[in-house]
Coordinates of C-alpha atoms and ligand atoms in Angstrom, one line a residue:
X214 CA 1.3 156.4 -61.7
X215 CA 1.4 155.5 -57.8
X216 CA -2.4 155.8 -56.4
X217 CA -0.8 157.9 -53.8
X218 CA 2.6 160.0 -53.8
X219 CA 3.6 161.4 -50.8
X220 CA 6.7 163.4 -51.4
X221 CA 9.2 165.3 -48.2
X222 CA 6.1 166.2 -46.3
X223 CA 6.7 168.1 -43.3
X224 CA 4.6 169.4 -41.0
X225 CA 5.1 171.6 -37.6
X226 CA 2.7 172.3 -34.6
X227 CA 4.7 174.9 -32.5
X228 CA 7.7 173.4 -31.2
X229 CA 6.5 170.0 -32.3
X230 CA 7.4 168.3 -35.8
X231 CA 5.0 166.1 -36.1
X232 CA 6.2 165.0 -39.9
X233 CA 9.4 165.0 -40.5
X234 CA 10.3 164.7 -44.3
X235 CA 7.6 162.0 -45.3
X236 CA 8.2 159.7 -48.7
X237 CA 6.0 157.0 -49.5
X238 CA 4.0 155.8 -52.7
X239 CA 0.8 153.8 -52.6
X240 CA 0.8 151.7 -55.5
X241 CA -2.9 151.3 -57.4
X242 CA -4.7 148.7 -56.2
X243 CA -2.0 148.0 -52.7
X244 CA -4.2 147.1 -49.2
X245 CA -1.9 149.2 -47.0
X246 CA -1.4 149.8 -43.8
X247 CA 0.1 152.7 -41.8
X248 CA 0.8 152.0 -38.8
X249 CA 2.3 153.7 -35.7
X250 CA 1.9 154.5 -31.6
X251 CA -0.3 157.7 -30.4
X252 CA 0.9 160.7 -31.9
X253 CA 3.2 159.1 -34.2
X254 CA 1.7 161.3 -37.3
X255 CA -0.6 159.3 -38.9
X256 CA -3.6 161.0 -38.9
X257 CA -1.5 164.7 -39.3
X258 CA -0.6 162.9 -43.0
X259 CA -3.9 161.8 -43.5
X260 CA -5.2 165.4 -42.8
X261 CA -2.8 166.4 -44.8
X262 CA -3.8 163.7 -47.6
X263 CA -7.4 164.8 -47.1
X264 CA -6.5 168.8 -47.8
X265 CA -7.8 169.3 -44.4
X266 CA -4.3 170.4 -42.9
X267 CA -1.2 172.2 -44.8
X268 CA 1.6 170.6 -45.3
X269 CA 5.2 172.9 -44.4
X270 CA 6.4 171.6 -47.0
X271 CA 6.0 168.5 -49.6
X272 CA 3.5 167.8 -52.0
X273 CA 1.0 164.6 -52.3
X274 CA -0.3 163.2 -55.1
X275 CA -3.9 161.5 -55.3
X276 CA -3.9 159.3 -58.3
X277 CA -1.2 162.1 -60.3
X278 CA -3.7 165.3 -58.7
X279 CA -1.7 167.5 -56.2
X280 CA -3.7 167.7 -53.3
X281 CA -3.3 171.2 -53.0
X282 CA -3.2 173.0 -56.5
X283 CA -5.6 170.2 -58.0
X284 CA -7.7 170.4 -55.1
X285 CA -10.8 169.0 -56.7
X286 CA -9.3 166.4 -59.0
X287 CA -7.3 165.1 -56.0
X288 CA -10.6 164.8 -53.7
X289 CA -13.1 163.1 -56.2
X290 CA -10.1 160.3 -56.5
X291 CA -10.4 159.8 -52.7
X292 CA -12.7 158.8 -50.4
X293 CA -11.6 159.6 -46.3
X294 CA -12.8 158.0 -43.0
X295 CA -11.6 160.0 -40.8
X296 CA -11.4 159.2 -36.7
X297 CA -13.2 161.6 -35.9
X298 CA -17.1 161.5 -35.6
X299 CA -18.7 164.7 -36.8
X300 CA -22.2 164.4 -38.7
X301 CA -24.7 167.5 -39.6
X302 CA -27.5 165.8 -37.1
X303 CA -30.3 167.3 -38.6
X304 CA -30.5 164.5 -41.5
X305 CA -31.3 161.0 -41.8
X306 CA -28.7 158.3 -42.7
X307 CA -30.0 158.6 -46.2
X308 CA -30.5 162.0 -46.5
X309 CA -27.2 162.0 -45.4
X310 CA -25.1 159.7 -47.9
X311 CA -27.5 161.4 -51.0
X312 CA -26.1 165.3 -49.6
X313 CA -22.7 163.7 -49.8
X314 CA -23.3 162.4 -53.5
X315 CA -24.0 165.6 -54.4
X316 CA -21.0 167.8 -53.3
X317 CA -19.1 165.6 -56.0
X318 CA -22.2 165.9 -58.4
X319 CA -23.8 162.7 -58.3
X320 CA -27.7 162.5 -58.8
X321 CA -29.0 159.4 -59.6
X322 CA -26.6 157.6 -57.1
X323 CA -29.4 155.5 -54.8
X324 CA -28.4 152.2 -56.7
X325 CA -25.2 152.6 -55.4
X326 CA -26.0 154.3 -51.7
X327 CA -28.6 151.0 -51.1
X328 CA -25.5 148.6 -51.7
X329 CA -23.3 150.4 -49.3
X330 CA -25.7 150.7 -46.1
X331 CA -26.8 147.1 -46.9
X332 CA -23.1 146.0 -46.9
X333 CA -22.2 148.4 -43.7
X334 CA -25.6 146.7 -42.2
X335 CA -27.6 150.5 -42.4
X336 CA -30.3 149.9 -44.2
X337 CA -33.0 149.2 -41.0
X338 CA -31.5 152.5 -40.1
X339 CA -31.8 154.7 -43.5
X340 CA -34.6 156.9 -42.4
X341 CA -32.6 157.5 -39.3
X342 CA -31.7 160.9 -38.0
X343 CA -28.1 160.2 -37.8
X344 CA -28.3 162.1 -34.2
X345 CA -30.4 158.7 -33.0
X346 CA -27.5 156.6 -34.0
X347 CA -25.1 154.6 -31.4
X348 CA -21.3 155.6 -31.6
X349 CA -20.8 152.6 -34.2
X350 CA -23.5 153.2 -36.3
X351 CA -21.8 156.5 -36.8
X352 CA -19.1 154.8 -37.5
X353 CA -20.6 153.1 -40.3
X354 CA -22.5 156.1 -41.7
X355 CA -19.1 157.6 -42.1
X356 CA -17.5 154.6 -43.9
X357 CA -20.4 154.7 -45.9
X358 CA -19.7 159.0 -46.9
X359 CA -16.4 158.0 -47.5
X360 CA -17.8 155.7 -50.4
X361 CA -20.6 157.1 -52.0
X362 CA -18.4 158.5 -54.8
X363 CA -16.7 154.8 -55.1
X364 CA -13.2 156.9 -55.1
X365 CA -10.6 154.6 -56.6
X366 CA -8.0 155.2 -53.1
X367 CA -10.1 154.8 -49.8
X368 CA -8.3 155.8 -46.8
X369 CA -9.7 154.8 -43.6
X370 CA -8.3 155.9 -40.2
X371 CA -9.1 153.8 -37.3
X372 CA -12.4 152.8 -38.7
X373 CA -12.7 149.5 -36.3
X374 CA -12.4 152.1 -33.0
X375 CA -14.8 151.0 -31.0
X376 CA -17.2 149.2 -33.4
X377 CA -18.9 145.5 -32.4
X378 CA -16.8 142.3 -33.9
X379 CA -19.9 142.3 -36.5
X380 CA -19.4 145.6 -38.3
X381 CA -15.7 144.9 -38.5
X382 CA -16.1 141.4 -40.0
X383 CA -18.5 142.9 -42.4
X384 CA -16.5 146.2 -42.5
X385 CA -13.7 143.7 -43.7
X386 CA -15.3 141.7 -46.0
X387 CA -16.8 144.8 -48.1
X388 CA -13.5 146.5 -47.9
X389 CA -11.9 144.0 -49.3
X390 CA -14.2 143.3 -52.0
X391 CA -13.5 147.1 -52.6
X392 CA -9.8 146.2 -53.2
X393 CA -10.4 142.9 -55.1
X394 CA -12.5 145.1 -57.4
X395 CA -9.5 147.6 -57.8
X396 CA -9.6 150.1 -55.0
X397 CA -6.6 151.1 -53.6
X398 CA -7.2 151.1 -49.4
X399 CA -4.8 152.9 -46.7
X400 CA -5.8 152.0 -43.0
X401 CA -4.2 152.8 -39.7
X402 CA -5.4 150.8 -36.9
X403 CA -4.1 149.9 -33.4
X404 CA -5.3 146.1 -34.1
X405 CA -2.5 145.1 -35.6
X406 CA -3.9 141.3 -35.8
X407 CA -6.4 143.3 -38.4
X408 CA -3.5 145.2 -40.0
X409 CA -1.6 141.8 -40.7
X410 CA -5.0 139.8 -42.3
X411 CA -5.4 142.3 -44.4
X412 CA -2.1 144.7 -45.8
X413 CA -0.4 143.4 -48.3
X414 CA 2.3 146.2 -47.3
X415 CA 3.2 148.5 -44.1
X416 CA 4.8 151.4 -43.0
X417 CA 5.4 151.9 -40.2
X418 CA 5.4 156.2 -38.9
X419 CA 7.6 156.7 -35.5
X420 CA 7.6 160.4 -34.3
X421 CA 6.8 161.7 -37.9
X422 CA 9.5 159.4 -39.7
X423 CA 9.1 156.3 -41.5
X424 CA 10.7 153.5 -39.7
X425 CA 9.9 150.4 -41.8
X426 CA 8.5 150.1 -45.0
X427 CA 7.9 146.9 -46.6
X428 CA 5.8 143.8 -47.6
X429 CA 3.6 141.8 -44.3
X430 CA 5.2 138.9 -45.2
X431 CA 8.5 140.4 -45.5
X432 CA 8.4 141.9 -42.0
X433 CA 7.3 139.1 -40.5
X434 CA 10.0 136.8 -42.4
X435 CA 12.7 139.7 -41.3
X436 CA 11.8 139.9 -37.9
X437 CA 9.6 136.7 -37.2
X438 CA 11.9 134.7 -35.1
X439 CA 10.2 132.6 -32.8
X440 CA 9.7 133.2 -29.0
X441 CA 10.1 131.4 -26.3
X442 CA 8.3 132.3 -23.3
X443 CA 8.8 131.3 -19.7
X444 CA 7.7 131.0 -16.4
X445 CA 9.9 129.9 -14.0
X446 CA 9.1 128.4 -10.6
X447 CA 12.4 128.7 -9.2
X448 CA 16.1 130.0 -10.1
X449 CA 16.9 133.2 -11.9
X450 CA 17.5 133.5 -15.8
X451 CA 21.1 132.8 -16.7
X452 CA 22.7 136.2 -17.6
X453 CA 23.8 135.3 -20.9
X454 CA 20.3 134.8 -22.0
X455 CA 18.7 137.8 -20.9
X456 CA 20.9 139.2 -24.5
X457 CA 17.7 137.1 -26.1
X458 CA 15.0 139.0 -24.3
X459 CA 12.5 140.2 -26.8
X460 CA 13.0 143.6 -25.0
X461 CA 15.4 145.9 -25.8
X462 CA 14.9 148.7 -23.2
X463 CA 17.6 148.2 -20.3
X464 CA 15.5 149.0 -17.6
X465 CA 12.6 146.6 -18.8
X466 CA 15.5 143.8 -19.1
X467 CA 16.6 144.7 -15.7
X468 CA 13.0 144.3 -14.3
X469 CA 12.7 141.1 -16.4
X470 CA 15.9 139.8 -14.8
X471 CA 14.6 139.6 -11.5
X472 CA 11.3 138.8 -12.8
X473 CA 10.0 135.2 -13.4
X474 CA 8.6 135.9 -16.7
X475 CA 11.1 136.0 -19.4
X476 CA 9.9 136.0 -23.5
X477 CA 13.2 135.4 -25.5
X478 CA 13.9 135.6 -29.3
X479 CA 15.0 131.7 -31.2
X480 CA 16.3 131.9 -34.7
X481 CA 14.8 128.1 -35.1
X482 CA 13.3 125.1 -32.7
X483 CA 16.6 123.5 -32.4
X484 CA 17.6 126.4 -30.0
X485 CA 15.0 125.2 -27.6
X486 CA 16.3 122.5 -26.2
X487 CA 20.1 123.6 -25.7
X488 CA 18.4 126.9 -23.5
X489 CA 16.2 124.8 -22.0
X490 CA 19.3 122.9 -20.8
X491 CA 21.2 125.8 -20.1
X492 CA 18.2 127.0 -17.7
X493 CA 18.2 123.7 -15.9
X494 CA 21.4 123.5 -15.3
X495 CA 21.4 127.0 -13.8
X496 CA 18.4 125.7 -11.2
X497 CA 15.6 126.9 -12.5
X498 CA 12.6 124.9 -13.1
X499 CA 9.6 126.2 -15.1
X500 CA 5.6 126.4 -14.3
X501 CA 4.9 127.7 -18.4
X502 CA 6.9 126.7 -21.3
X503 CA 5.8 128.2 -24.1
X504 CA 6.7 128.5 -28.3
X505 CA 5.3 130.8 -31.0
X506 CA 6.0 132.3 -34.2
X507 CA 6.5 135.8 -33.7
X508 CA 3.5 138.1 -34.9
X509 CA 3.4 141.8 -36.5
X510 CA 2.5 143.3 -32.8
X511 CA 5.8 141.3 -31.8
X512 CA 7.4 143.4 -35.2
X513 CA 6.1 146.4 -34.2
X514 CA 7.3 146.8 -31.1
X515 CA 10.7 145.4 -32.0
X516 CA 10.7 148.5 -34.3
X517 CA 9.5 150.9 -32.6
X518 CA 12.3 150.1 -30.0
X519 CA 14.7 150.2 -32.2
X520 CA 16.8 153.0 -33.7
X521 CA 17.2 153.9 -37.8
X522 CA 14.8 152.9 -40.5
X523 CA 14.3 149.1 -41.3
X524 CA 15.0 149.3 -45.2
X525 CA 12.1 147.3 -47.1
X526 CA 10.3 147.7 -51.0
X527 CA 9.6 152.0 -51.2
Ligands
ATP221 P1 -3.2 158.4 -32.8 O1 -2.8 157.0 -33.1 O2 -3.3 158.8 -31.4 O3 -4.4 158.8 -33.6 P2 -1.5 159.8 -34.8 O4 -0.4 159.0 -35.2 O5 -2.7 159.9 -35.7 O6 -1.9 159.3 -33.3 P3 -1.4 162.7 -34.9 O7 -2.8 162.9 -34.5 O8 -1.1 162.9 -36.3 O9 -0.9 161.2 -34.5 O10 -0.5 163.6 -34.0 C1 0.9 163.8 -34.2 C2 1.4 164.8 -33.3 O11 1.0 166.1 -33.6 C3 0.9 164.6 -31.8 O12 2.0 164.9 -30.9 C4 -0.2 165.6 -31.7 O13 -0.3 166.0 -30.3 C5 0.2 166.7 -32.6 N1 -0.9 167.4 -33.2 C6 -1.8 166.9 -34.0 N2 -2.7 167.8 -34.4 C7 -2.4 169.0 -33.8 C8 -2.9 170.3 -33.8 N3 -4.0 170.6 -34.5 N4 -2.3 171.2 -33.0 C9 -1.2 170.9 -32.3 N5 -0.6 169.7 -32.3 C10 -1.2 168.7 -33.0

């Protein structure tokens, strides 16, 4: 049984599909990460995930439970941080987190609730009216909703917005301790350096489709070519190596062509030194020379620039 079974999911605002026919399974115990630009869908599925939006049509599954007819089953299997940071501010931080046990009918839960804020770094600020509380201690509080039931999938959507490098390291380290223990975690982020430390496997939503799907390492390995970047001090790029620009949009090339900054893709370092010859020869010299493995921000927008889906694992 996948920890999360997303089946054809659509979903329309209006004019706008913002899902598109969504399949994906989480598998139990799977760090993964779903990943995609502004308004690419992600939070609209986990909305959806959450039973706080509809879905058109499509079912998920939460560990087997339809998130719709199984409503309750499918909610006590998840836990959800969502993006947005809405509190009741009448309560303090522990006040808070023992009100949240209780919707899933959870009374002697403080054992738990003390390990969570001392892990998320709350517990100086447990008798804290959470309307005292800076933007990312909020943050925290709701990681720490989102857990009190220790739900066996934990979905968290952008939980490093905005939050100091501290709480995400120790964000990090308790999340994973989560997942070493068992937990299936979903993340989006925009940090893509956080997304590749830590997902095992991504998808990747464009406009409400999946475009890739598959292991980190096999993304990387797919599309992690190296790249050359340089800075010339004078000529001009010869033409047949602008074909190599990491860029596929024409009128970015174009730009780049008159442009002294060029990042092109290699297959291998024994390309280098044939370009670099090529470039010589043609009169330019160079102010920056510069190699490096390509990274999953370097995948990502690769991908998103590209048309079709990249087939991976589903
Ligand atoms: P971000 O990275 O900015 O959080 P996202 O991938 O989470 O983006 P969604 O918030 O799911 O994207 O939005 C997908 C699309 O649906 C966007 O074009 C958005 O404007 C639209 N949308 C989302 N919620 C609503 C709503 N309640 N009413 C109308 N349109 C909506």
């Amino acid at each position: 049984m996948s920890a999360i079974e997303i089946r054809n999911v659509k979903k329309r605002y209006k004019e706008l599909q913002a899902l598109k026919g969504v399949n994906l399974s989480v598998e139990p115990g799977e760090f993964f990460g779903l990943l995609g630009p502004n308004g690419a869908g992600k939070t609209t599925l986990i909305s959806i995930l959450a039973g706080l939006a509809r879905a058109d049509e499509g079912h998920i599954l939460v560990q087997g439970h339809d998130v719709v007819d199984d409503f309750q089953a499918a909610r006590r299997s998840l836990g959800v941080v969502p993006q947005e940071l809405v509190f009741d501010p009448f309560f303090t931080v522990r006040e808070t987190l023992r009100i949240q046990s209780g919707y899933y009918g959870l009374r002697r839960n403080d054992d738990w609730i003390d390990e969570v804020m001392a892990n998320l770094d709350l517990t100086e600020k447990a008798d804290v009216n959470t309307r005292a509380l800076s933007g990312g201690m909020k943050r925290r509080v709701l990681v720490a909703q989102a857990l009190v039931h220790k739900p066996p999938v934990i979905v968290l959507d952008e939980p490093t917005a905005g939050v100091d490098v501290e709480l995400r390291q120790g964000l990090w380290k308790f999340i994973s301790r989560l997942n070493r223990e068992g937990h299936t975690i979903v993340l989006t982020t925009h940090y893509l350096e956080e997304a590749e430390q830590l997902c095992t496997r991504i998808g990747m939503l464009r406009r409400g489709e999946i475009v890739a799907l598959d292991r980190t390492a096999d993304l990387l390995k797919r599309f992690s070519v190296m790249q050359l970047s340089l800075r010339l001090s004078s000529g001009v790029l010869p033409a047949d190596l602008r074909a190599l620009e990491t860029e596929s949009q024409p009128e970015q090339s174009a730009q780049r062509g008159a442009a002294r900054e060029h990042v092109l893709r290699l297959n291998s370092y024994d390309e280098v030194e044939p370009l670099l010859a090529q470039c010589r020869a043609a009169g330019c010299t160079f102010d920056e020379i510069e190699i490096r493995k390509a990274d999953l921000e370097d995948v990502f927008v690769q991908i998103m620039h590209e048309p079709g889906m990249v087939e991976g694992l589903a």
